[in-house]
Coordinates of N, CA and C in Angstrom, one line a residue:
Chain L
G1 N 104.6 53.4 -61.8 CA 105.6 53.7 -60.8 C 106.3 51.8 -60.6
A2 N 107.1 51.8 -60.0 CA 107.7 50.2 -59.6 C 106.6 49.1 -59.5
V3 N 107.2 47.6 -60.0 CA 106.1 46.7 -59.9 C 106.7 45.3 -58.8
V4 N 105.8 45.2 -57.7 CA 106.1 44.4 -57.2 C 105.2 43.1 -56.9
S5 N 105.8 42.1 -57.4 CA 104.9 40.8 -57.7 C 104.9 39.8 -56.6
Q6 N 103.9 39.5 -56.1 CA 103.6 38.3 -55.0 C 103.2 37.2 -55.5
H7 N 103.5 35.8 -54.8 CA 103.0 34.9 -55.4 C 102.9 33.9 -54.4
P8 N 102.2 32.9 -54.1 CA 101.0 33.0 -54.8 C 99.9 34.1 -54.9
S9 N 98.6 34.1 -55.4 CA 98.0 35.0 -55.0 C 96.6 34.5 -54.3
W10 N 97.1 33.1 -54.1 CA 96.0 32.4 -53.3 C 96.4 31.0 -52.8
V11 N 96.3 30.6 -51.8 CA 96.9 29.4 -51.4 C 95.9 28.6 -50.5
I12 N 95.6 27.2 -51.0 CA 95.0 26.7 -49.8 C 95.4 25.5 -49.3
C13 N 95.9 25.2 -48.0 CA 96.6 24.1 -47.6 C 95.9 23.4 -46.3
K14 N 96.7 22.3 -46.1 CA 96.1 21.4 -44.9 C 96.6 22.1 -43.6
S15 N 95.8 21.9 -42.3 CA 96.5 22.4 -41.0 C 97.7 21.7 -40.9
G16 N 98.9 22.0 -40.5 CA 99.9 21.5 -40.1 C 101.0 21.5 -41.2
T17 N 100.8 21.9 -42.4 CA 101.7 21.9 -43.3 C 102.4 23.7 -43.2
S18 N 103.2 23.3 -44.5 CA 104.4 24.6 -44.3 C 103.9 25.3 -45.5
V19 N 103.6 26.8 -45.5 CA 103.3 27.1 -47.2 C 104.4 28.5 -47.3
K20 N 104.8 29.0 -48.1 CA 105.9 29.8 -48.8 C 105.2 30.8 -49.6
I21 N 105.2 32.2 -49.2 CA 105.0 33.0 -49.9 C 106.0 33.9 -51.0
E22 N 106.0 34.3 -51.8 CA 107.3 35.1 -52.5 C 106.9 36.4 -52.7
C23 N 107.9 37.3 -52.5 CA 107.5 38.7 -52.9 C 108.8 39.4 -53.6
R24 N 108.6 39.9 -54.9 CA 109.5 40.2 -55.9 C 109.7 41.6 -56.4
S25 N 110.4 42.3 -56.0 CA 110.3 43.6 -56.9 C 111.0 43.4 -58.2
L26 N 110.4 43.7 -59.5 CA 110.6 43.2 -60.7 C 111.4 44.2 -61.3
D27 N 111.5 45.8 -61.4 CA 112.2 46.4 -62.1 C 113.2 47.3 -61.0
F28 N 113.3 47.1 -59.8 CA 114.1 48.1 -58.7 C 114.5 47.2 -57.9
Q29 N 115.8 47.4 -57.2 CA 116.5 46.7 -56.0 C 115.6 47.3 -54.6
A30 N 115.3 46.5 -53.9 CA 114.4 46.6 -52.8 C 115.4 46.4 -51.6
T31 N 115.9 47.4 -51.1 CA 116.7 47.5 -49.6 C 116.0 46.9 -48.5
T32 N 114.8 47.5 -48.7 CA 113.7 46.7 -47.6 C 112.5 46.8 -48.0
M33 N 112.1 45.0 -47.6 CA 110.8 44.5 -47.6 C 109.7 44.2 -46.1
F34 N 108.8 45.0 -46.3 CA 107.7 44.5 -45.3 C 106.6 43.4 -45.5
W35 N 106.2 42.9 -44.8 CA 105.4 42.0 -44.3 C 104.0 42.7 -43.4
Y36 N 102.9 42.4 -44.2 CA 101.5 42.6 -43.4 C 100.7 41.8 -43.5
R37 N 99.6 41.7 -42.6 CA 98.5 40.8 -42.3 C 97.7 41.3 -42.0
Q38 N 96.4 41.3 -42.8 CA 95.3 41.8 -43.0 C 94.1 40.6 -42.6
F39 N 93.0 41.5 -41.7 CA 92.4 40.4 -41.3 C 91.4 41.4 -42.1
P40 N 90.2 40.5 -42.1 CA 89.1 41.1 -43.0 C 88.1 42.1 -42.2
K41 N 88.0 43.3 -43.1 CA 87.6 44.3 -43.0 C 88.1 45.0 -42.1
Q42 N 89.7 44.8 -41.8 CA 90.6 45.4 -41.1 C 91.4 46.2 -41.6
S43 N 92.2 46.9 -40.9 CA 94.1 47.5 -41.7 C 94.7 46.2 -41.4
L44 N 95.7 47.2 -42.5 CA 96.9 46.0 -42.1 C 98.0 46.3 -41.0
M45 N 98.4 45.0 -40.6 CA 99.1 44.9 -39.4 C 100.5 44.7 -39.8
L46 N 101.4 45.4 -39.5 CA 103.1 44.9 -39.9 C 103.6 43.7 -39.3
M47 N 104.2 43.0 -39.9 CA 104.7 41.8 -39.3 C 106.0 41.6 -38.8
A48 N 106.5 42.3 -39.9 CA 107.8 42.6 -40.0 C 108.6 43.3 -40.9
T49 N 110.1 43.3 -40.8 CA 110.4 43.9 -41.7 C 112.1 43.8 -42.3
S50 N 112.3 43.5 -43.1 CA 113.6 42.6 -43.4 C 114.3 43.3 -44.6
N51 N 115.5 43.5 -44.3 CA 116.3 44.1 -45.0 C 117.1 43.1 -45.9
E52 N 117.9 43.3 -46.8 CA 118.5 42.5 -47.6 C 119.6 41.9 -47.3
G53 N 119.9 40.6 -47.0 CA 121.3 40.1 -46.1 C 121.1 39.6 -44.8
S54 N 120.1 40.5 -43.9 CA 120.1 40.4 -42.4 C 118.7 40.1 -42.3
K55 N 118.8 39.4 -40.8 CA 117.5 38.9 -40.0 C 116.4 40.0 -40.2
A56 N 115.6 39.5 -40.3 CA 114.2 40.3 -40.1 C 113.8 40.6 -38.9
T57 N 113.3 41.9 -38.6 CA 113.2 42.4 -37.5 C 111.4 42.3 -37.1
Y58 N 110.6 41.4 -36.0 CA 109.7 41.1 -36.1 C 109.1 42.3 -35.3
E59 N 107.8 42.3 -35.4 CA 106.8 43.7 -34.5 C 106.2 42.7 -33.3
Q60 N 106.1 43.3 -32.0 CA 105.9 42.9 -30.9 C 104.5 42.3 -31.2
G61 N 104.6 40.9 -30.9 CA 103.8 39.6 -30.7 C 103.5 38.9 -32.1
V62 N 104.5 38.9 -32.6 CA 104.4 38.4 -33.9 C 105.4 36.9 -34.0
E63 N 105.0 35.9 -34.1 CA 106.1 34.6 -33.5 C 106.9 34.8 -34.6
K64 N 108.2 34.8 -34.4 CA 109.4 34.7 -35.6 C 109.2 33.2 -35.8
D65 N 109.5 32.4 -35.2 CA 109.2 31.0 -35.7 C 108.3 30.0 -36.3
K66 N 107.0 31.1 -36.4 CA 105.9 30.8 -36.9 C 105.7 31.3 -38.4
F67 N 106.7 32.7 -38.6 CA 106.4 33.2 -39.6 C 108.0 33.5 -40.0
L68 N 108.3 32.6 -40.9 CA 109.8 32.7 -40.9 C 110.1 33.1 -42.3
I69 N 110.9 34.8 -42.3 CA 111.3 35.8 -43.3 C 112.7 35.8 -43.5
N70 N 112.7 35.5 -45.2 CA 113.7 35.7 -45.7 C 114.5 36.7 -46.5
H71 N 115.0 37.5 -46.9 CA 115.3 38.3 -47.9 C 116.8 38.3 -48.4
A72 N 116.9 37.0 -49.0 CA 118.0 36.5 -49.7 C 118.6 37.7 -50.8
S73 N 118.0 38.1 -51.3 CA 118.3 39.1 -52.8 C 117.9 40.3 -52.7
L74 N 118.1 41.4 -52.9 CA 117.5 42.8 -53.1 C 116.1 42.8 -54.0
T75 N 115.9 41.5 -54.5 CA 114.7 41.8 -55.6 C 113.8 40.7 -54.7
L76 N 114.0 39.8 -53.9 CA 113.5 38.7 -53.1 C 113.2 38.6 -51.5
S77 N 112.2 38.7 -51.2 CA 112.0 38.1 -50.0 C 110.5 37.1 -49.9
T78 N 111.1 36.3 -49.1 CA 110.2 35.1 -48.9 C 109.5 34.8 -47.3
L79 N 107.9 34.4 -47.0 CA 107.9 34.5 -45.9 C 106.8 33.1 -45.8
T80 N 107.4 32.2 -45.1 CA 106.9 30.9 -44.5 C 106.3 30.9 -43.5
V81 N 105.0 30.5 -43.9 CA 103.9 30.4 -42.6 C 104.1 29.0 -42.0
T82 N 104.9 28.5 -40.7 CA 105.2 27.2 -40.6 C 103.9 26.4 -40.0
S83 N 103.9 25.0 -39.9 CA 102.5 24.5 -39.2 C 101.5 25.3 -39.0
A84 N 101.0 25.7 -40.1 CA 99.9 26.5 -40.5 C 98.4 25.9 -39.7
H85 N 97.9 27.0 -39.1 CA 96.4 26.4 -38.2 C 95.6 27.2 -39.1
P86 N 94.5 26.8 -38.7 CA 93.3 28.1 -39.7 C 93.0 29.2 -38.9
E87 N 93.7 29.3 -37.8 CA 93.7 30.9 -37.5 C 94.8 31.7 -38.0
D88 N 95.6 31.0 -39.1 CA 96.5 31.7 -39.8 C 96.2 32.2 -41.0
S89 N 94.7 31.4 -41.2 CA 94.1 32.2 -42.6 C 94.1 33.5 -42.5
S90 N 94.5 34.5 -43.1 CA 94.2 35.6 -43.8 C 95.2 36.0 -44.9
F91 N 94.5 37.8 -45.2 CA 95.2 37.9 -46.4 C 96.9 38.4 -46.1
Y92 N 97.9 38.0 -46.8 CA 99.3 38.5 -46.7 C 99.7 39.7 -47.6
I93 N 100.1 40.6 -47.2 CA 100.6 41.6 -48.3 C 102.3 41.9 -48.0
C94 N 103.0 42.2 -49.1 CA 104.4 42.6 -49.0 C 104.1 44.0 -49.7
S95 N 105.0 44.9 -48.9 CA 105.8 46.1 -49.9 C 107.1 46.1 -49.8
A96 N 107.7 46.7 -50.9 CA 109.1 47.0 -51.0 C 109.5 48.4 -51.1
S97 N 110.6 48.8 -50.7 CA 111.1 49.8 -51.2 C 112.1 50.1 -51.0
R98 N 112.8 51.2 -51.4 CA 114.7 51.6 -52.0 C 114.9 52.7 -51.4
G99 N 115.6 52.6 -49.6 CA 115.4 53.6 -49.1 C 114.7 54.4 -48.7
A100 N 114.4 55.8 -49.4 CA 113.4 56.5 -48.7 C 112.0 56.9 -49.6
T101 N 112.7 55.9 -50.8 CA 111.4 56.1 -52.0 C 110.3 55.6 -51.2
E102 N 109.0 55.6 -51.7 CA 107.9 55.3 -51.4 C 107.7 53.7 -51.6
A103 N 107.1 52.9 -50.8 CA 106.8 51.5 -50.7 C 105.5 51.1 -51.7
F104 N 106.4 50.0 -52.7 CA 105.4 49.6 -53.3 C 104.7 48.3 -53.0
F105 N 103.3 48.0 -53.1 CA 102.6 46.6 -52.5 C 102.7 45.5 -53.9
G106 N 102.4 44.4 -53.0 CA 102.4 43.4 -53.7 C 100.8 43.2 -54.1
Q107 N 100.3 42.6 -54.7 CA 99.2 42.2 -54.9 C 98.6 41.3 -53.7
G108 N 98.7 40.8 -53.0 CA 98.7 40.0 -52.1 C 98.3 38.8 -52.1
T109 N 98.5 37.7 -51.0 CA 98.4 36.3 -51.1 C 97.1 35.7 -49.9
R110 N 96.3 35.5 -50.6 CA 95.1 34.8 -49.7 C 95.2 33.4 -49.1
L111 N 95.7 33.4 -47.8 CA 96.1 32.0 -47.2 C 94.9 31.5 -46.9
T112 N 94.2 30.4 -46.8 CA 93.3 29.4 -46.4 C 94.0 28.1 -45.6
V113 N 93.7 27.8 -44.6 CA 94.0 26.8 -43.9 C 93.1 25.7 -43.0
V114 N 92.7 24.5 -43.8 CA 91.9 24.2 -43.8 C 92.1 22.6 -42.5
Chain F
G1 N 103.6 56.4 -30.0 CA 104.3 55.9 -30.8 C 103.3 56.3 -32.0
D2 N 103.8 56.2 -33.0 CA 102.9 56.7 -34.6 C 101.8 56.1 -34.5
S3 N 100.5 57.0 -35.2 CA 99.1 56.2 -35.3 C 98.2 57.1 -36.2
V4 N 97.4 56.4 -36.6 CA 96.5 57.3 -37.7 C 95.1 56.9 -37.4
T5 N 94.1 58.2 -37.7 CA 92.7 57.8 -37.4 C 92.0 58.1 -38.4
Q6 N 91.2 57.5 -38.8 CA 90.4 57.7 -39.9 C 89.2 57.7 -40.4
M7 N 88.3 58.0 -40.3 CA 86.6 58.0 -40.2 C 86.1 56.8 -40.6
E8 N 85.4 56.2 -40.1 CA 85.1 55.0 -40.0 C 83.6 54.5 -41.1
G9 N 84.0 53.8 -41.7 CA 82.8 53.8 -42.9 C 81.7 52.6 -42.3
P10 N 81.3 52.2 -42.9 CA 81.4 52.5 -44.6 C 80.5 53.8 -45.0
V11 N 81.0 54.3 -46.1 CA 80.2 55.6 -46.7 C 79.8 55.2 -48.1
T12 N 78.6 55.4 -48.2 CA 77.7 55.1 -49.2 C 77.3 56.7 -50.0
L13 N 77.7 56.5 -51.4 CA 77.4 58.0 -51.8 C 76.9 57.5 -53.3
S14 N 76.2 59.1 -54.1 CA 75.8 59.0 -55.3 C 76.6 59.1 -56.2
E15 N 76.6 58.6 -57.3 CA 77.6 59.3 -58.3 C 77.5 60.8 -58.5
E16 N 78.6 61.4 -58.5 CA 78.8 62.8 -58.7 C 78.7 63.7 -57.7
A17 N 78.9 62.9 -56.2 CA 79.0 63.6 -55.1 C 80.0 63.8 -54.6
F18 N 80.3 64.9 -53.6 CA 81.3 65.3 -53.2 C 81.8 64.4 -52.2
L19 N 82.8 63.7 -52.0 CA 83.6 62.7 -50.9 C 84.7 63.7 -50.1
T20 N 84.7 63.5 -48.7 CA 85.7 63.7 -47.9 C 85.8 62.3 -46.7
I21 N 87.0 62.1 -46.8 CA 87.2 60.9 -45.9 C 88.2 61.5 -44.5
N22 N 88.2 61.6 -43.5 CA 88.9 62.6 -42.5 C 90.1 61.9 -42.1
C23 N 91.2 62.3 -41.8 CA 92.1 61.9 -41.2 C 93.4 62.2 -40.5
T24 N 93.2 62.2 -39.7 CA 94.2 62.7 -38.0 C 95.4 61.7 -38.1
Y25 N 96.4 61.9 -37.6 CA 97.7 61.5 -37.2 C 98.3 62.0 -36.4
T26 N 99.2 61.3 -35.2 CA 99.9 61.4 -34.5 C 101.4 60.9 -34.7
A27 N 102.5 61.8 -34.4 CA 103.7 61.1 -35.0 C 105.0 62.1 -34.4
T28 N 105.8 61.4 -34.2 CA 107.3 62.1 -33.8 C 108.3 62.4 -34.8
G29 N 108.8 63.6 -34.8 CA 109.3 64.3 -36.2 C 108.2 64.5 -37.5
Y30 N 108.9 64.3 -38.6 CA 108.3 64.7 -39.7 C 108.2 63.7 -40.3
P31 N 107.0 62.7 -40.8 CA 106.3 62.0 -41.3 C 105.9 62.3 -42.5
S32 N 105.9 61.5 -43.7 CA 105.4 61.5 -45.0 C 103.8 60.9 -44.7
L33 N 103.0 61.6 -45.3 CA 101.5 61.2 -45.5 C 100.9 60.3 -46.4
F34 N 100.3 59.8 -46.8 CA 99.7 59.0 -47.8 C 98.5 58.5 -47.7
W35 N 97.7 58.5 -49.0 CA 96.9 57.6 -49.2 C 96.7 56.5 -49.8
Y36 N 96.3 55.2 -49.4 CA 96.1 54.2 -50.5 C 94.9 53.9 -50.8
V37 N 94.6 53.2 -51.8 CA 93.5 52.4 -52.3 C 93.4 51.2 -52.6
Q38 N 92.5 50.1 -51.9 CA 92.7 48.4 -52.3 C 91.0 48.2 -52.9
Y39 N 91.1 47.6 -54.1 CA 90.1 46.8 -54.7 C 90.1 45.9 -54.1
P40 N 89.0 45.2 -54.4 CA 88.5 43.9 -53.7 C 89.4 42.8 -54.2
G41 N 90.0 42.3 -52.9 CA 91.0 41.2 -53.5 C 92.5 41.4 -54.1
E42 N 92.8 42.7 -53.5 CA 93.9 42.9 -54.4 C 94.8 43.6 -53.2
G43 N 96.1 44.2 -53.8 CA 96.8 44.6 -52.7 C 96.5 46.2 -52.7
L44 N 97.6 47.1 -52.1 CA 97.2 48.2 -52.1 C 98.4 49.2 -53.4
Q45 N 97.4 50.3 -53.8 CA 97.6 51.1 -54.7 C 98.0 52.6 -54.2
L46 N 99.3 52.8 -54.4 CA 99.4 54.3 -53.9 C 98.4 55.2 -54.6
L47 N 97.5 56.4 -53.9 CA 96.7 57.1 -54.6 C 97.3 58.5 -54.7
L48 N 98.0 59.1 -53.1 CA 98.4 59.9 -53.6 C 99.5 60.2 -51.9
K49 N 100.2 61.3 -52.1 CA 101.0 61.5 -51.1 C 101.6 62.9 -50.6
A50 N 102.1 63.4 -49.5 CA 102.5 64.6 -49.4 C 103.8 64.3 -48.2
T51 N 104.8 64.8 -48.9 CA 106.2 64.9 -47.8 C 106.5 65.7 -46.8
K52 N 106.0 67.1 -47.2 CA 106.0 68.0 -45.8 C 104.8 68.7 -45.8
A53 N 104.9 69.8 -44.8 CA 103.6 70.7 -44.2 C 103.4 71.2 -45.3
D54 N 101.8 71.5 -45.3 CA 101.3 72.3 -46.8 C 101.3 71.7 -47.8
D55 N 102.2 71.1 -48.4 CA 102.2 69.7 -49.4 C 100.7 69.2 -50.0
K56 N 100.1 69.4 -51.1 CA 98.9 69.1 -51.5 C 99.3 67.9 -52.5
G57 N 99.0 66.7 -52.3 CA 99.0 65.6 -52.8 C 97.6 65.8 -54.0
S58 N 97.9 65.1 -54.8 CA 96.3 64.9 -56.1 C 96.9 63.7 -57.0
N59 N 95.8 63.5 -57.2 CA 95.8 62.3 -58.5 C 94.6 61.6 -58.8
K60 N 94.1 61.5 -60.3 CA 92.5 61.0 -60.4 C 91.5 61.4 -59.5
G61 N 91.6 63.3 -59.5 CA 90.9 64.0 -58.9 C 90.5 64.0 -57.6
F62 N 91.3 63.1 -57.4 CA 91.6 63.2 -55.4 C 92.6 64.0 -55.2
E63 N 92.3 64.7 -53.9 CA 93.5 65.8 -53.0 C 93.4 65.6 -51.4
A64 N 94.2 65.8 -51.0 CA 94.8 66.1 -50.0 C 96.0 66.6 -49.1
T65 N 95.8 67.4 -48.2 CA 96.7 68.4 -48.2 C 97.3 68.3 -46.5
Y66 N 98.6 68.3 -46.1 CA 99.2 67.8 -45.4 C 99.2 69.1 -44.1
R67 N 98.1 69.2 -43.4 CA 98.4 70.1 -42.4 C 98.8 69.7 -41.0
K68 N 100.1 70.7 -40.5 CA 100.5 69.9 -39.8 C 99.8 70.6 -38.4
E69 N 99.3 72.0 -38.8 CA 99.0 72.3 -37.5 C 97.6 71.9 -36.6
T70 N 97.0 71.1 -37.7 CA 95.7 69.9 -37.5 C 96.2 68.8 -37.4
T71 N 97.5 68.4 -37.4 CA 97.8 66.8 -37.8 C 96.9 66.3 -38.7
S72 N 96.4 66.8 -40.0 CA 95.2 66.1 -40.7 C 95.8 65.9 -41.9
F73 N 95.2 64.7 -42.6 CA 95.5 64.5 -44.2 C 94.1 64.3 -45.0
H74 N 93.0 65.0 -44.8 CA 91.5 64.8 -45.2 C 91.8 64.4 -46.8
L75 N 91.0 63.4 -47.2 CA 90.5 63.5 -48.6 C 89.9 64.0 -49.3
E76 N 89.9 64.5 -50.1 CA 88.9 65.0 -51.1 C 88.3 64.4 -52.7
K77 N 87.4 64.5 -52.9 CA 87.1 64.4 -54.7 C 85.7 65.5 -54.8
G78 N 86.2 66.0 -55.6 CA 84.4 66.3 -55.9 C 83.6 66.0 -56.6
S79 N 83.9 65.0 -57.5 CA 82.5 63.9 -57.5 C 83.2 62.9 -58.2
V80 N 82.8 61.8 -57.1 CA 83.0 60.5 -57.2 C 82.2 59.8 -58.5
Q81 N 83.0 58.7 -59.1 CA 82.3 57.6 -59.9 C 82.5 56.7 -59.2
V82 N 81.5 55.5 -60.1 CA 81.3 54.3 -59.2 C 82.6 53.6 -59.1
S83 N 83.7 53.7 -60.4 CA 84.6 53.2 -60.5 C 85.6 53.1 -59.1
D84 N 85.2 54.3 -58.2 CA 85.8 54.7 -57.0 C 85.5 53.9 -55.7
S85 N 84.6 53.1 -55.9 CA 84.2 52.2 -54.7 C 85.2 51.4 -54.6
A86 N 85.8 51.4 -53.5 CA 87.2 50.8 -52.9 C 87.4 50.8 -51.4
V87 N 88.3 50.3 -50.9 CA 88.7 50.8 -49.6 C 89.7 51.7 -49.3
Y88 N 89.6 52.7 -48.9 CA 90.8 53.8 -48.7 C 91.8 54.0 -47.3
F89 N 92.9 53.7 -47.2 CA 93.8 53.7 -46.1 C 94.6 54.9 -46.2
C90 N 94.5 55.7 -45.0 CA 95.4 57.2 -44.6 C 96.8 56.2 -43.8
A91 N 97.8 56.8 -44.3 CA 98.9 56.1 -43.7 C 99.9 57.2 -43.5
L92 N 100.9 56.7 -42.6 CA 101.9 58.0 -42.4 C 103.6 56.9 -42.6
R93 N 104.3 57.4 -42.7 CA 105.6 57.0 -43.1 C 106.6 57.3 -41.9
D94 N 107.3 56.4 -40.8 CA 108.3 57.2 -39.7 C 109.4 57.7 -40.9
S95 N 109.8 58.8 -40.6 CA 111.2 59.5 -41.1 C 112.5 58.8 -40.8
S96 N 112.1 57.9 -39.9 CA 113.5 57.2 -39.4 C 113.7 55.5 -39.9
N97 N 112.8 55.4 -39.6 CA 113.1 53.9 -40.6 C 111.7 53.4 -41.6
Y98 N 111.3 54.6 -42.1 CA 110.2 54.3 -43.3 C 109.3 53.0 -43.1
K99 N 108.8 52.8 -41.6 CA 107.6 51.8 -41.6 C 106.1 52.8 -41.8
L100 N 105.4 52.0 -42.2 CA 104.0 52.6 -42.5 C 103.1 52.4 -41.5
T101 N 102.8 53.5 -40.9 CA 101.5 53.0 -39.9 C 100.0 53.5 -40.7
F102 N 99.3 52.3 -40.6 CA 97.9 52.8 -41.6 C 96.9 52.7 -40.4
G103 N 95.8 53.8 -41.2 CA 94.6 53.6 -40.4 C 93.5 52.4 -40.6
K104 N 92.6 52.5 -40.4 CA 91.6 51.3 -40.4 C 90.9 51.2 -41.5
G105 N 90.9 52.5 -42.3 CA 90.6 51.9 -43.6 C 89.0 52.3 -43.7
T106 N 88.4 53.1 -44.9 CA 87.2 53.2 -45.0 C 86.5 52.9 -46.5
L107 N 85.6 51.6 -46.1 CA 85.3 51.5 -47.3 C 84.2 52.6 -48.1
L108 N 84.4 52.8 -49.4 CA 83.6 53.8 -49.9 C 82.6 52.6 -51.3
T109 N 81.7 53.1 -50.9 CA 80.6 52.6 -52.0 C 79.8 53.8 -53.3
V110 N 80.2 53.9 -54.0 CA 79.6 54.8 -54.8 C 78.4 54.4 -55.8
N111 N 77.1 54.5 -55.8 CA 76.4 53.8 -56.7 C 75.5 54.9 -57.7
P112 N 75.1 53.9 -58.5 CA 74.9 54.9 -59.9 C 74.1 56.0 -60.1

């Protein structure tokens, strides 16, 4: 299957700083990328959907000014957690798809805010 | 809206035991159905899928059949291995916007 690379795999940052997470589709062009958040022992919560060249569509309850998503090209989407706080600590996962094809997932990023 | 309900775990089995993880869904339209597996500290990997009613998805000894009449997509494996220990997620994909809706996940532990 196609490969989606997410970077970094884990990051620790100080409260109040911003963190950027990258999601790349390595061998295909992803028209749509999805960002999920996963709490310990829980399911994945869809945060937003991003299409290349347009603004991301956020799910209800997700702060768009807090979680900035950019989908600048068909192979790269970024999630920036701005002014991070301990409650933002979580496992963030991206997925990429091309039209109706299945979604391929990155390996996830463990964010810890101290 | 769309929703997925799957059997709550954790599930603990001995090696070579039979596995069933139940999954039912509610959706409008004609969704595709998936099972994903997540190993500790990793992202999700697609295990199998079915795109229309009566389709059977299969991979690595796992099987699931898309049952429209019972809105179910139960995961089965005849003989589990220790290496199957992971969290399993049932999911559906909306045919109109390709969004995935996940169940809560089921932790499977297989003991030798």
